[in-house]
Amino acid sequence: MGLPSFPNMESGPGSTEFSLCAATARARAVHPPRRVTLSSLCILALTLFHLCLGTRANAESGREAWLRYAPLPQSETGKNEHKKIDFINAGDSLVLETAQHELVRGLRGMLGPSWFASGKLPGKIMLSRNGQSRMQMHRPLSPLSEDGFWISHQKCQGTDCLVIKGGGDRGVLYGVFALLSKIARGEDISALNEVQNPAAKIRWVDQWDNLDGSIERGYAGPSIFFEGGKVRADLTRVSEYARLLASLGINGCNINNVNANPRVLQSDFLPHIARAADAFRPWGVRLSLSVDLSSPKTIGGLDTFDPLDANVAAWWKAKADEIYKLIPDFGGFTVKADSEGRVGPSSYGRTPADAANVLARALAPHGGIVFYRAFVYDHHLDWRDPRADRARAAYDIFHALDGKFEDNVIIQIKHGPIDFQAREPVSPLFSGLRKANEAIELQVTQEYTGQQRHLVYLAPMWNEVLDFDMNGTEQKPKMATEPQSEGKKQVDSSWFVKDLVAGRVFRRPTGGYVAVVNVGMDENWLAHPFAMANLYAYGRLAWNPNLTARRINQEWTRLTFGNDPVVVKTVSDIAMKSWRTYENYTGFLGTQTLTDIIGSHYGPNIESSEENGWGQWHRADRDGIGMDRSVATGTGFAGHYRPDVAKRYESVATTPDELLLFFHHVPYTHVLHSGKTVIQHVYDSHYDGANGIAEFVRDWKTLQGKIDDERYNDVLRRLEYQEGHATVWRDAICNYFLRLSGIPDARGRAGNFPNRVEAENMELRGYVPVEVTPWENASGGKAIECRDGKGCSATYRVPGIATTYEVDVVYFDQNNGESRFRILVNGRKVDEWVADDHLPAQKIGGDSSTRRRIYRVELSRGDEIRIEGIPEGEERAGLDYVEIFPEPE
Ligand code: GCW
């Protein structure tokens, strides 16, 4: 039929520019010299400045994240006198050298060549750790913990001086970052006198990186650590990552997947791991490794890995000794065992305590820690058994072992009892351990929350989790705006999760925070610019869990996009609404998330949770939905909570709406506290959710010209995609429950699409209709595919009135081909594009469904709309439907 070959197609966005200034600055930043002198720093600063002069402002790739040190407006940099800052005492350790170097870098970047005389700072800056200086000084307002710091104005040798004092070296570095952040955000620093101590000792991140360079649940490119079975030769990004982590006070990183490859512990591999530890060290970040419990057998040559076997214990001890010779500040081991197919102590009838302790004893002489994950469950549960419940597993196993773990073992507990879902109750295990150290495990990588293709700011969820009172008192925790000091006494009987994990409630020696981050080689670390707000928020909360999500987001926005109040408000308003909006279109009333749980964890696939051993059941049928987890009639999980909380969740009447279906099975006609029926809530929340993303797009567009074009366009493109995908979710879930329940949407929206023309109902040339599985993932359950390599077309005539329209084409963008599309009105081309995104999909369905929106198309009744598609590879230019809307005036 003579389809054209689409000449001059526009493909991927943007051009790349090389910036000498950025590259030079970056290189310096990631490799702080071993010895830095003040004069060399000044010369360096000036040289960099001159290199930067004359080039245009750096393209904003996002690589600098919140450490851009962008020049402040002239009014904030003060007058231009010639005065130099002396550093006192700095530089007698690697971390202190880093601190001094970072301070110079930050001040020079923000305040320009005259930074040392900006009027913002006195003529001397003293960096010192506790006990390092004999100089007479005032005392800090409260004592400093090891990683804490005190920033104050003092007299040093008779002159004004700004002192950044740390409990230890890291504290000084954290103080430097805090000062620079204040300056960047335009805070007044002229009378600073502030002590900050972190809330918990453990503030770690985990990476799920595999040795082949892939990352399990990573969405931002390959590993920065590994490539082709080896540690990367160039560890520049590792140093840069450590700098980002240090700027948040994060002091440890586990670099390999918890589904561990035993190879990491082999003697010829460890020296390479040591190189990564070297890259971390200047930033005070300790490296640790995930280990496979079978290692004594698989790589150690023993015939057992029984943790109670003396040879096994000796093997672990020798391995620990070997590691510490290479990495004296090695952090320890993280363990996933007896979970999702990993072997563990159960192979020998032993307990997690037996396994954790054999490692702990090997590490103890060196100060190492075992992070033993409580994510232990059977994924072959019997779904027919109404008492079976995956949510019970962690508590059932670990509560019984309380008191049996060594003091250098930390039980690492996912924040909810299932698995990082869009909404879950808090894990009852936080209050189920009194004699074991705990760490909460959060997930920055957005496995179940849109995989960094959807904008979801997770800090509001983390606030709720950390502020949850396991003792159930109704009293709301105070949201301090300023960091509080460590050791502040709780005045009531509340057991907030944030206090339990820090070890404060039961006076444990250690504990705190771990987050799975999974940064990758993508220039901006996490792919979606807003995803970095989650890493930032995680670090800030691990430092001070009393901070509110909004305040943290405002900080992040100022540092990331600048101090324009309109930008700060718009960005943080979008961010603050985003979690609830995502929940609205993906996982209602405690169904967690209705994604494809046995596949991508991305698009909708409601039944994938049911009738299999994974235990993420919703138990939806034609009459009702929800898991009965009550003690009286269900699995008994509600009884794992402390009495007041257990009582709240035991009854339908007192369970909050957003968790109702996690704890109870109810009919679709059940009336919620909100006054709506469950089924009407399903319809309303999904339309609210999808409309919410449309609002984000509108709000974001008001920022054009207020932030750099690179990041403006990147976020806009992502939000527009999200708006389309939220509609896919909305329709899949509404249509599914409409069919299952048979109860219509009181507002007539679900299943009713007057502006939509199904592709299978168009006049087709070459295209053939196909059934889509599951049916709800395509409009009408069907789509069309082009099986002719030369191309196909689908045509229809406009039914509506003559006006200007928005035209939405919903097509399928798989990752195994790059089909091309174009749309013509009466033979005139109005748009063309390539389906070249990298969505997690090799077939048509909810993961690949994508919307192309074409604005301002003039159409009259009877006009011919033709979509032409040319398939490529395995991708068959799949089309779902076309929908047209008159454009608002
Ligand atoms: O959420 C699940 C993920 C797995 C992960 C596991 C875990 C590393 O789907 O990919 O494995 O949790 O936390 O161990």
Coordinates of C-alpha atoms in Angstrom, one line a residue, residues 208 336 339-340 373-379 381 388-395 412-430 441 443 447-448 465 590-595 597 601 609 612-618 627 629 635 637 640-641 659 661-663:
W208 CA 21.6 -4.4 45.0
K336 CA 19.6 -12.6 53.2
S339 CA 14.2 -16.3 51.6
E340 CA 13.1 -16.2 48.0
R373 CA 17.5 -9.2 57.2
A374 CA 14.2 -10.1 58.7
F375 CA 12.8 -10.5 55.1
V376 CA 12.6 -14.2 55.6
Y377 CA 9.5 -16.0 54.3
D378 CA 8.2 -19.0 52.4
H379 CA 7.2 -18.1 48.8
L381 CA 2.5 -20.7 50.6
A388 CA -1.6 -18.8 55.6
D389 CA -0.1 -15.3 55.7
R390 CA 3.2 -14.0 54.4
A391 CA 2.8 -10.9 56.6
R392 CA 3.3 -13.0 59.7
A393 CA 6.6 -14.5 58.8
A394 CA 9.2 -11.9 60.0
Y395 CA 7.5 -11.6 63.4
Q412 CA 17.2 -5.2 59.4
I413 CA 13.5 -4.9 59.1
K414 CA 11.6 -3.7 56.0
H415 CA 9.2 -0.9 57.0
G416 CA 6.1 -3.0 56.3
P417 CA 5.4 -6.7 56.7
I418 CA 5.1 -7.4 53.0
D419 CA 7.5 -5.7 50.7
F420 CA 7.8 -2.0 50.0
Q421 CA 4.3 -1.6 48.7
A422 CA 2.7 1.7 48.0
R423 CA 0.9 1.3 51.3
E424 CA 1.4 -1.2 54.1
P425 CA 1.0 -1.0 57.9
V426 CA 4.2 -0.7 59.9
S427 CA 6.0 -4.0 60.6
P428 CA 5.0 -5.2 64.0
L429 CA 8.5 -6.6 64.5
F430 CA 9.7 -3.1 65.4
E441 CA 15.0 -0.9 55.8
Q443 CA 13.5 1.6 49.7
E447 CA 10.5 -0.9 42.8
Y448 CA 6.8 -0.8 43.5
V465 CA 6.1 5.1 59.4
G590 CA -4.5 -1.3 51.7
T591 CA -4.4 -3.6 48.7
Q592 CA -0.8 -2.6 48.7
T593 CA -0.2 -2.4 45.0
L594 CA -2.1 -4.1 42.1
T595 CA 1.0 -4.4 39.9
I597 CA 4.0 -9.0 41.3
H601 CA 6.4 -4.9 39.4
S609 CA -1.2 -11.5 43.1
N612 CA 0.1 -18.4 43.8
G613 CA 2.5 -19.0 46.6
W614 CA 3.9 -15.5 46.9
G615 CA 1.3 -14.5 49.5
Q616 CA 0.5 -11.0 48.2
W617 CA -3.2 -11.9 47.9
H618 CA -6.1 -9.5 47.9
M627 CA -7.4 -10.3 53.5
R629 CA -5.9 -10.8 59.2
T635 CA -4.7 -15.2 60.0
F637 CA -1.5 -11.1 62.1
H640 CA 1.4 -9.2 66.5
Y641 CA 0.9 -5.6 67.4
L659 CA -5.5 -0.1 55.5
L661 CA -8.3 -4.3 52.9
F662 CA -5.0 -5.2 54.4
F663 CA -6.7 -6.4 57.5

